Amino acid sequence: MVQWQELEQKYLMQTVNRLPVTLVKGDGIRVWDYDGKEYLDFVGGWAVNTLGHCHPVVVQAITKQAGMLIQTSNQFYTIPQVCLAELLVKNSCFNRVFFSNSGTEANEGAVKLARKYGKAHLNNAHEVITMFNSFHGRTLAMVAATGQEKYQHPYIPLPDGFANVEYDNVAALKEATTSQTCAVMLETVQGEGGVIIPNKSYIKEVRHWCDQKGILLILDEIQTGIARVGTLFSYQRCGVEPDIMTLAKGLGGGIPIGAILAKEKVAVFGPGDHGTTFGGNPLACATSLAVMKYVIEEALPDRVQEVGTHFLGRLEGLRVKLKCITEVRGQGLLIALQFNEDIANKVMLSCLEKGLLINCVKPNVLRFMPPLTVTRDEIDQAIVILGEAITAVTEDS
Ligand code: PLP
């Protein structure tokens, strides 16, 4: 038998502590490893697999477009790119779109857009305020934007032009705002930060402050967008309209794509200001178009609210039974469970053994991001495995 894991250790840069499973096949919420073992996938490619694995809509879109036109350059018009931009604009509060290949790139572009706006309209202001415990990506600038020491430390000195302040604290934001500030960038729920949900009024208050100062609000909806939290975009749930929004992850249903969406007055990029070789290619856009149409036509945001409530209720049931669970929190199908000690990794490994894939996002926090098509029955199956795993881990220690 081929030792894939040994080969990985030999040939790849060791940037991830991978779990000891080699996945080879997927169908809906199920995946199979190299040895044929089946798992329920509640990681969903880190909130990417909007319709689950190998959904026919996604497979057909890829196959059809791959046989027609995969990539040109952005020197030419291509139909899927235009259609996807139109769909995104018609279903949001934005007027213009730029496509990238990933979330990090979308955020990087959003910051460039805000800086260009700052140069033109805010007396050269260029600084962007972001939050501690955030996650915005892995380029040097996005590491500077990401307010987490562990990601920043190895790369100091970082690009300047970012100030990190406490999340869910409007006073801290106000204090950090200067004449050099051109924008505030934040997540409506800090996903990688452990599914941290701010106070109900926080995002509205941030919007209000940005309006007062004439600075831009950028919402990073890379994890919360595409119905993940029960509305097509999370800003709709918050009751505000940002000036710029970034998307990625669920937008392509598994195919890499990111996007910057902006209001007309902020969409100040002109020819040559920003660009990409692969971004907006026909294959990614045709796939994303099929995913987005399905999400909208099948009313997945409503479905996410319904199954998400069921999931939260079932986890709450576990919390009542198992003393080690201190909190269950989430919106839609972005959910976390917190323990009173650092046992999340052990629970994740026990789940893995029992055929359930989950994500350990902090030493004491598990995160769940299943496909938006997950059923109540699949949630119930996951809950049984999770309950057994937690019991096994706590009885052992
Ligand atoms: N922003 C948020 C909120 C994210 O959750 C992530 C990835 O987890 C990113 C940005 C980076 O996206 P990508 O990994 O596609 O570059």
Tab-separated table of C-alpha atoms and ligand atoms in Angstrom:
chain	number	residue	atom	x	y	z
A	1	MET	CA	0.000	0.000	0.000
A	2	VAL	CA	1.307	3.486	-0.833
A	3	GLN	CA	2.309	5.387	2.303
A	4	TRP	CA	0.776	8.739	1.353
A	5	GLN	CA	1.327	10.252	4.760
A	6	GLU	CA	5.054	9.408	4.778
A	7	LEU	CA	5.400	10.831	1.277
A	8	GLU	CA	3.620	14.014	2.386
A	9	GLN	CA	6.093	14.390	5.248
A	10	LYS	CA	8.975	13.911	2.854
A	11	TYR	CA	7.912	16.237	0.057
A	12	LEU	CA	5.639	18.953	1.426
A	13	MET	CA	6.478	21.945	3.584
A	14	GLN	CA	5.126	21.035	6.997
A	15	THR	CA	2.723	23.949	7.436
A	16	VAL	CA	-0.252	21.954	8.757
A	17	ASN	CA	-0.659	19.368	11.497
A	18	ARG	CA	-2.770	17.090	9.328
A	19	LEU	CA	-5.021	14.448	10.793
A	20	PRO	CA	-3.941	10.868	9.995
A	21	VAL	CA	-6.486	10.322	7.243
A	22	THR	CA	-6.043	10.405	3.455
A	23	LEU	CA	-9.337	11.377	1.846
A	24	VAL	CA	-10.035	10.124	-1.650
A	25	LYS	CA	-13.763	10.484	-2.340
A	26	GLY	CA	-16.786	12.507	-1.297
A	27	ASP	CA	-20.546	12.494	-1.804
A	28	GLY	CA	-22.823	14.983	-0.048
A	29	ILE	CA	-21.772	15.165	3.586
A	30	ARG	CA	-19.860	11.884	3.392
A	31	VAL	CA	-16.191	11.333	2.564
A	32	TRP	CA	-14.143	8.144	2.330
A	33	ASP	CA	-10.494	7.599	3.106
A	34	TYR	CA	-7.904	5.563	1.229
A	35	ASP	CA	-8.827	2.451	3.226
A	36	GLY	CA	-12.526	2.825	2.410
A	37	LYS	CA	-13.576	4.099	5.847
A	38	GLU	CA	-16.580	6.458	5.742
A	39	TYR	CA	-16.869	9.765	7.631
A	40	LEU	CA	-19.516	12.448	8.158
A	41	ASP	CA	-17.813	15.686	7.161
A	42	PHE	CA	-18.738	18.549	9.496
A	43	VAL	CA	-15.635	20.535	8.536
A	44	GLY	CA	-16.833	21.102	4.970
A	45	GLY	CA	-13.423	22.097	3.657
A	46	TRP	CA	-13.428	24.934	6.287
A	47	ALA	CA	-16.851	26.308	5.342
A	48	VAL	CA	-16.270	25.848	1.618
A	49	ASN	CA	-18.431	22.927	0.518
A	50	THR	CA	-21.675	24.857	0.256
A	51	LEU	CA	-23.590	22.022	-1.418
A	52	GLY	CA	-21.547	19.146	-0.010
A	53	HIS	CA	-19.067	17.015	-1.890
A	54	CYS	CA	-19.498	16.412	-5.627
A	55	HIS	CA	-23.015	17.848	-5.774
A	56	PRO	CA	-24.409	17.184	-9.297
A	57	VAL	CA	-24.967	20.915	-9.862
A	58	VAL	CA	-21.293	21.608	-9.166
A	59	VAL	CA	-19.994	18.607	-11.114
A	60	GLN	CA	-22.133	19.466	-14.131
A	61	ALA	CA	-21.100	23.126	-14.110
A	62	ILE	CA	-17.411	22.194	-13.962
A	63	THR	CA	-17.716	19.519	-16.627
A	64	LYS	CA	-19.704	21.688	-19.019
A	65	GLN	CA	-17.445	24.719	-18.670
A	66	ALA	CA	-14.240	22.624	-18.784
A	67	GLY	CA	-15.313	21.373	-22.189
A	68	MET	CA	-15.927	24.907	-23.440
A	69	LEU	CA	-13.408	27.378	-22.049
A	70	ILE	CA	-11.336	27.063	-18.875
A	71	GLN	CA	-9.186	30.185	-18.809
A	72	THR	CA	-8.531	33.169	-21.019
A	73	SER	CA	-6.991	36.297	-19.610
A	74	ASN	CA	-8.819	39.287	-18.247
A	75	GLN	CA	-7.872	41.065	-21.449
A	76	PHE	CA	-11.062	39.594	-22.910
A	77	TYR	CA	-14.726	39.511	-21.964
A	78	THR	CA	-15.991	36.153	-20.705
A	79	ILE	CA	-19.631	35.322	-20.135
A	80	PRO	CA	-19.577	33.432	-16.782
A	81	GLN	CA	-17.646	36.303	-15.138
A	82	VAL	CA	-20.181	38.890	-16.272
A	83	CYS	CA	-23.169	36.691	-15.317
A	84	LEU	CA	-21.755	35.965	-11.846
A	85	ALA	CA	-21.044	39.649	-11.207
A	86	GLU	CA	-24.597	40.507	-12.300
A	87	LEU	CA	-26.081	37.876	-9.988
A	88	LEU	CA	-24.010	39.072	-7.020
A	89	VAL	CA	-24.939	42.713	-7.612
A	90	LYS	CA	-28.640	41.933	-8.092
A	91	ASN	CA	-28.732	39.966	-4.835
A	92	SER	CA	-26.766	42.378	-2.644
A	93	CYS	CA	-26.433	46.075	-1.831
A	94	PHE	CA	-23.329	46.471	-4.025
A	95	ASN	CA	-22.779	47.803	-7.526
A	96	ARG	CA	-19.442	46.406	-8.684
A	97	VAL	CA	-17.381	43.251	-8.333
A	98	PHE	CA	-13.739	42.223	-8.719
A	99	PHE	CA	-12.912	38.506	-8.755
A	100	SER	CA	-9.841	37.000	-7.110
A	101	ASN	CA	-8.736	33.413	-6.431
A	102	SER	CA	-8.920	33.311	-2.650
A	103	GLY	CA	-10.146	35.095	0.433
A	104	THR	CA	-6.759	36.542	1.306
A	105	GLU	CA	-6.458	38.095	-2.130
A	106	ALA	CA	-9.966	39.519	-1.907
A	107	ASN	CA	-9.092	41.201	1.409
A	108	GLU	CA	-5.781	42.443	0.054
A	109	GLY	CA	-7.666	43.992	-2.885
A	110	ALA	CA	-10.284	45.481	-0.564
A	111	VAL	CA	-7.559	47.213	1.431
A	112	LYS	CA	-5.978	48.529	-1.779
A	113	LEU	CA	-9.396	49.834	-2.829
A	114	ALA	CA	-9.857	51.555	0.538
A	115	ARG	CA	-6.384	53.086	0.290
A	116	LYS	CA	-7.089	54.406	-3.183
A	117	TYR	CA	-10.381	55.850	-1.917
A	118	GLY	CA	-8.472	57.388	1.014
A	119	LYS	CA	-5.996	59.020	-1.347
A	120	ALA	CA	-8.756	60.480	-3.471
A	121	HIS	CA	-11.370	61.383	-0.858
A	122	LEU	CA	-9.878	61.294	2.640
A	123	ASN	CA	-6.829	63.466	2.373
A	124	ASN	CA	-4.426	60.555	1.766
A	125	ALA	CA	-5.674	58.543	4.768
A	126	HIS	CA	-4.380	54.979	4.380
A	127	GLU	CA	-4.655	53.164	7.696
A	128	VAL	CA	-7.115	50.292	8.212
A	129	ILE	CA	-8.332	49.369	11.690
A	130	THR	CA	-8.849	45.645	12.216
A	131	MET	CA	-9.620	43.535	15.267
A	132	PHE	CA	-7.705	41.342	17.679
A	133	ASN	CA	-8.573	37.655	17.292
A	134	SER	CA	-9.556	38.259	13.661
A	135	PHE	CA	-8.494	36.271	10.632
A	136	HIS	CA	-8.039	37.896	7.239
A	137	GLY	CA	-5.487	35.708	5.468
A	138	ARG	CA	-1.848	34.867	5.014
A	139	THR	CA	-0.150	37.450	2.785
A	140	LEU	CA	2.120	39.825	4.704
A	141	ALA	CA	-0.451	42.623	4.644
A	142	MET	CA	-3.268	40.303	5.709
A	143	VAL	CA	-1.098	38.900	8.503
A	144	ALA	CA	-0.692	42.513	9.671
A	145	ALA	CA	-4.476	42.886	9.428
A	146	THR	CA	-5.048	39.636	11.317
A	147	GLY	CA	-4.897	40.584	14.990
A	148	GLN	CA	-3.288	37.402	16.294
A	149	GLU	CA	0.255	37.378	17.634
A	150	LYS	CA	0.869	33.749	16.647
A	151	TYR	CA	0.397	34.559	12.952
A	152	GLN	CA	2.294	37.862	13.082
A	153	HIS	CA	5.324	37.027	15.217
A	154	PRO	CA	7.450	35.035	12.726
A	155	TYR	CA	7.153	37.743	10.071
A	156	ILE	CA	7.904	40.948	11.960
A	157	PRO	CA	8.493	43.583	10.611
A	158	LEU	CA	5.048	43.605	9.024
A	159	PRO	CA	3.729	46.103	6.478
A	160	ASP	CA	2.431	49.172	8.252
A	161	GLY	CA	-0.949	50.822	7.841
A	162	PHE	CA	-2.902	48.528	10.182
A	163	ALA	CA	-4.044	49.068	13.759
A	164	ASN	CA	-5.516	46.133	15.700
A	165	VAL	CA	-8.105	46.880	18.394
A	166	GLU	CA	-10.378	44.839	20.646
A	167	TYR	CA	-13.372	43.216	18.921
A	168	ASP	CA	-16.851	44.100	20.108
A	169	ASN	CA	-15.533	47.299	21.681
A	170	VAL	CA	-16.679	50.468	19.928
A	171	ALA	CA	-14.820	52.713	22.389
A	172	ALA	CA	-11.512	51.037	21.436
A	173	LEU	CA	-12.313	51.561	17.770
A	174	LYS	CA	-13.104	55.211	18.338
A	175	GLU	CA	-9.892	55.724	20.258
A	176	ALA	CA	-7.797	54.143	17.485
A	177	THR	CA	-9.379	56.217	14.703
A	178	THR	CA	-7.106	59.017	13.477
A	179	SER	CA	-6.945	61.377	10.524
A	180	GLN	CA	-4.931	58.624	8.798
A	181	THR	CA	-7.756	56.059	9.067
A	182	CYS	CA	-9.420	55.225	5.759
A	183	ALA	CA	-11.382	52.101	6.768
A	184	VAL	CA	-12.417	49.617	9.413
A	185	MET	CA	-12.277	45.954	8.403
A	186	LEU	CA	-13.885	43.202	10.444
A	187	GLU	CA	-15.787	39.920	10.482
A	188	THR	CA	-19.412	39.946	11.613
A	189	VAL	CA	-18.635	36.693	13.437
A	190	GLN	CA	-14.993	35.808	14.133
A	191	GLY	CA	-14.909	32.331	12.631
A	192	GLU	CA	-11.301	31.248	12.930
A	193	GLY	CA	-11.202	33.172	16.206
A	194	GLY	CA	-13.565	30.573	17.705
A	195	VAL	CA	-17.008	31.624	16.398
A	196	ILE	CA	-17.088	34.794	18.467
A	197	ILE	CA	-20.413	36.607	18.063
A	198	PRO	CA	-20.371	40.287	19.032
A	199	ASN	CA	-23.160	42.153	20.784
A	200	LYS	CA	-26.247	42.617	18.646
A	201	SER	CA	-25.705	46.347	18.224
A	202	TYR	CA	-21.923	46.248	17.654
A	203	ILE	CA	-21.802	46.112	13.851
A	204	LYS	CA	-24.488	48.831	13.645
A	205	GLU	CA	-22.475	51.016	15.999
A	206	VAL	CA	-19.335	50.457	13.926
A	207	ARG	CA	-21.294	51.437	10.806
A	208	HIS	CA	-22.515	54.553	12.578
A	209	TRP	CA	-18.975	55.507	13.628
A	210	CYS	CA	-17.663	55.005	10.079
A	211	ASP	CA	-20.445	57.254	8.753
A	212	GLN	CA	-19.655	59.884	11.342
A	213	LYS	CA	-15.965	59.922	10.380
A	214	GLY	CA	-16.571	59.466	6.639
A	215	ILE	CA	-14.424	56.315	6.614
A	216	LEU	CA	-15.200	52.991	4.924
A	217	LEU	CA	-16.619	49.840	6.467
A	218	ILE	CA	-15.216	46.643	4.971
A	219	LEU	CA	-16.920	43.429	6.048
A	220	ASP	CA	-14.881	40.276	5.590
A	221	GLU	CA	-17.643	37.771	4.785
A	222	ILE	CA	-15.277	35.127	3.513
A	223	GLN	CA	-16.522	32.687	6.137
A	224	THR	CA	-19.954	34.131	6.958
A	225	GLY	CA	-21.141	34.831	3.386
A	226	ILE	CA	-23.142	32.583	1.026
A	227	ALA	CA	-25.924	31.718	3.478
A	228	ARG	CA	-23.551	30.283	6.098
A	229	VAL	CA	-25.200	32.262	8.920
A	230	GLY	CA	-28.775	31.967	7.626
A	231	THR	CA	-28.973	35.032	5.362
A	232	LEU	CA	-27.357	35.179	1.923
A	233	PHE	CA	-24.801	37.614	3.368
A	234	SER	CA	-24.196	38.233	7.023
A	235	TYR	CA	-24.543	42.045	6.735
A	236	GLN	CA	-28.256	41.464	6.067
A	237	ARG	CA	-28.565	39.751	9.435
A	238	CYS	CA	-26.726	42.643	11.104
A	239	GLY	CA	-29.015	45.262	9.547
A	240	VAL	CA	-26.216	47.348	8.018
A	241	GLU	CA	-24.774	47.901	4.562
A	242	PRO	CA	-20.979	47.895	4.347
A	243	ASP	CA	-19.126	49.899	1.691
A	244	ILE	CA	-17.036	46.900	0.703
A	245	MET	CA	-17.569	43.176	1.284
A	246	THR	CA	-15.194	40.313	0.570
A	247	LEU	CA	-16.256	36.764	-0.256
A	248	ALA	CA	-14.497	33.455	-0.988
A	249	LYS	CA	-14.889	29.973	0.581
A	250	GLY	CA	-18.550	29.015	-0.070
A	251	LEU	CA	-18.747	31.166	-3.204
A	252	GLY	CA	-17.203	28.471	-5.394
A	253	GLY	CA	-18.659	25.415	-3.657
A	254	GLY	CA	-15.145	23.913	-3.672
A	255	ILE	CA	-13.556	25.669	-6.653
A	256	PRO	CA	-11.155	28.479	-5.666
A	257	ILE	CA	-12.687	31.923	-6.145
A	258	GLY	CA	-12.853	35.150	-4.153
A	259	ALA	CA	-14.593	38.458	-4.727
A	260	ILE	CA	-14.533	42.091	-3.671
A	261	LEU	CA	-17.945	43.770	-3.841
A	262	ALA	CA	-18.174	47.541	-3.532
A	263	LYS	CA	-20.686	50.354	-3.659
A	264	GLU	CA	-20.411	52.599	-6.707
A	265	LYS	CA	-18.851	55.559	-4.902
A	266	VAL	CA	-16.124	53.331	-3.467
A	267	ALA	CA	-15.376	51.312	-6.613
A	268	VAL	CA	-12.505	53.619	-7.526
A	269	PHE	CA	-10.195	51.114	-9.236
A	270	GLY	CA	-9.387	52.162	-12.787
A	271	PRO	CA	-7.585	50.235	-15.549
A	272	GLY	CA	-4.275	48.866	-14.276
A	273	ASP	CA	-4.929	49.647	-10.590
A	274	HIS	CA	-5.490	46.016	-9.690
A	275	GLY	CA	-5.432	42.727	-11.586
A	276	THR	CA	-5.038	38.971	-11.626
A	277	THR	CA	-4.163	36.207	-14.094
A	278	PHE	CA	-6.557	33.539	-12.843
A	279	GLY	CA	-9.160	35.597	-10.962
A	280	GLY	CA	-12.588	35.521	-12.582
A	281	ASN	CA	-11.683	32.704	-14.967
A	282	PRO	CA	-14.610	31.034	-16.777
A	283	LEU	CA	-14.281	27.709	-14.944
A	284	ALA	CA	-14.421	29.226	-11.452
A	285	CYS	CA	-17.141	31.719	-12.383
A	286	ALA	CA	-19.377	29.163	-14.128
A	287	THR	CA	-19.120	26.885	-11.089
A	288	SER	CA	-19.797	29.713	-8.675
A	289	LEU	CA	-22.732	30.870	-10.795
A	290	ALA	CA	-24.290	27.393	-10.568
A	291	VAL	CA	-23.699	27.279	-6.795
A	292	MET	CA	-25.131	30.754	-6.221
A	293	LYS	CA	-28.213	30.055	-8.365
A	294	TYR	CA	-28.864	26.879	-6.400
A	295	VAL	CA	-28.414	28.644	-3.054
A	296	ILE	CA	-30.867	31.361	-4.067
A	297	GLU	CA	-33.433	29.285	-5.974
A	298	GLU	CA	-33.572	26.558	-3.322
A	299	ALA	CA	-33.845	29.175	-0.528
A	300	LEU	CA	-30.854	27.725	1.318
A	301	PRO	CA	-30.614	30.680	3.732
A	302	ASP	CA	-34.019	29.672	5.207
A	303	ARG	CA	-32.982	26.039	5.284
A	304	VAL	CA	-29.743	26.957	7.085
A	305	GLN	CA	-31.723	28.811	9.734
A	306	GLU	CA	-33.949	25.803	10.271
A	307	VAL	CA	-31.282	23.075	10.421
A	308	GLY	CA	-28.891	25.429	12.240
A	309	THR	CA	-31.470	25.911	14.998
A	310	HIS	CA	-31.927	22.147	15.186
A	311	PHE	CA	-28.135	21.661	15.419
A	312	LEU	CA	-27.777	24.299	18.148
A	313	GLY	CA	-30.656	22.695	20.053
A	314	ARG	CA	-29.045	19.248	19.885
A	315	LEU	CA	-25.679	20.645	21.042
A	316	GLU	CA	-27.468	22.477	23.842
A	317	GLY	CA	-28.911	19.102	24.834
A	318	LEU	CA	-25.357	17.747	25.111
A	319	ARG	CA	-24.321	20.770	27.178
A	320	VAL	CA	-27.070	20.100	29.686
A	321	LYS	CA	-25.966	16.448	29.984
A	322	LEU	CA	-22.183	16.869	29.915
A	323	LYS	CA	-20.677	19.161	32.550
A	324	CYS	CA	-17.440	19.757	30.625
A	325	ILE	CA	-19.293	21.770	27.933
A	326	THR	CA	-19.463	25.392	29.033
A	327	GLU	CA	-20.999	27.042	25.983
A	328	VAL	CA	-22.646	26.375	22.652
A	329	ARG	CA	-22.813	29.320	20.257
A	330	GLY	CA	-23.320	29.982	16.586
A	331	GLN	CA	-25.335	31.458	13.772
A	332	GLY	CA	-26.860	29.297	11.034
A	333	LEU	CA	-24.356	26.555	10.287
A	334	LEU	CA	-21.304	28.250	11.783
A	335	ILE	CA	-21.324	26.776	15.256
A	336	ALA	CA	-18.895	26.266	18.151
A	337	LEU	CA	-18.846	24.245	21.321
A	338	GLN	CA	-16.597	25.273	24.200
A	339	PHE	CA	-15.175	23.075	26.979
A	340	ASN	CA	-14.082	23.979	30.502
A	341	GLU	CA	-10.596	22.597	29.719
A	342	ASP	CA	-8.319	22.043	26.734
A	343	ILE	CA	-9.793	18.767	25.491
A	344	ALA	CA	-11.023	19.860	22.062
A	345	ASN	CA	-8.175	18.185	20.181
A	346	LYS	CA	-8.717	14.871	21.980
A	347	VAL	CA	-12.445	15.031	21.267
A	348	MET	CA	-11.741	15.768	17.616
A	349	LEU	CA	-9.415	12.740	17.372
A	350	SER	CA	-11.960	10.511	19.078
A	351	CYS	CA	-14.652	11.712	16.631
A	352	LEU	CA	-12.291	10.977	13.756
A	353	GLU	CA	-11.878	7.421	14.950
A	354	LYS	CA	-15.669	7.092	15.197
A	355	GLY	CA	-16.256	8.475	11.686
A	356	LEU	CA	-17.003	12.169	12.252
A	357	LEU	CA	-14.834	15.010	10.950
A	358	ILE	CA	-14.893	18.199	13.032
A	359	ASN	CA	-12.536	21.139	13.518
A	360	CYS	CA	-10.617	22.049	16.672
A	361	VAL	CA	-10.362	25.821	16.315
A	362	LYS	CA	-8.930	26.581	19.782
A	363	PRO	CA	-7.569	24.175	22.425
A	364	ASN	CA	-10.960	24.286	24.192
A	365	VAL	CA	-13.253	25.019	21.225
A	366	LEU	CA	-14.683	22.834	18.459
A	367	ARG	CA	-16.105	24.387	15.289
A	368	PHE	CA	-18.742	22.906	12.962
A	369	MET	CA	-19.206	24.092	9.342
A	370	PRO	CA	-21.126	21.339	7.514
A	371	PRO	CA	-22.485	21.780	3.983
A	372	LEU	CA	-25.625	23.921	3.850
A	373	THR	CA	-27.438	20.847	2.550
A	374	VAL	CA	-26.889	18.867	5.773
A	375	THR	CA	-30.059	17.139	6.995
A	376	ARG	CA	-31.507	16.887	10.504
A	377	ASP	CA	-30.852	13.181	10.395
A	378	GLU	CA	-27.154	13.716	9.584
A	379	ILE	CA	-26.932	16.251	12.412
A	380	ASP	CA	-28.491	13.708	14.786
A	381	GLN	CA	-25.957	11.078	13.693
A	382	ALA	CA	-23.114	13.546	14.343
A	383	ILE	CA	-24.501	14.406	17.783
A	384	VAL	CA	-24.506	10.728	18.820
A	385	ILE	CA	-20.851	10.334	17.793
A	386	LEU	CA	-19.850	13.632	19.402
A	387	GLY	CA	-21.579	12.727	22.685
A	388	GLU	CA	-19.811	9.354	22.770
A	389	ALA	CA	-16.455	10.962	21.967
A	390	ILE	CA	-16.753	13.601	24.701
A	391	THR	CA	-17.774	10.956	27.228
A	392	ALA	CA	-14.851	8.705	26.207
A	393	VAL	CA	-12.339	11.571	26.508
A	394	THR	CA	-13.609	12.850	29.860
A	395	GLU	CA	-13.819	9.329	31.348
A	396	ASP	CA	-10.205	8.737	30.262
A	397	SER	CA	-8.803	11.878	31.862
B	1	PLP	N1	-11.052	35.878	5.986
B	1	PLP	C1	-11.715	35.015	6.751
B	1	PLP	C2	-12.813	35.517	7.631
B	1	PLP	C3	-11.391	33.651	6.734
B	1	PLP	O1	-12.066	32.799	7.524
B	1	PLP	C4	-10.359	33.214	5.879
B	1	PLP	C5	-9.962	31.794	5.862
B	1	PLP	O2	-10.222	31.047	6.760
B	1	PLP	C6	-9.689	34.150	5.080
B	1	PLP	C7	-10.071	35.476	5.150
B	1	PLP	C8	-8.609	33.726	4.136
B	1	PLP	O3	-9.168	33.085	3.032
B	1	PLP	P1	-8.284	32.142	2.085
B	1	PLP	O4	-7.777	31.029	2.936
B	1	PLP	O5	-9.228	31.707	1.000
B	1	PLP	O6	-7.180	32.970	1.531
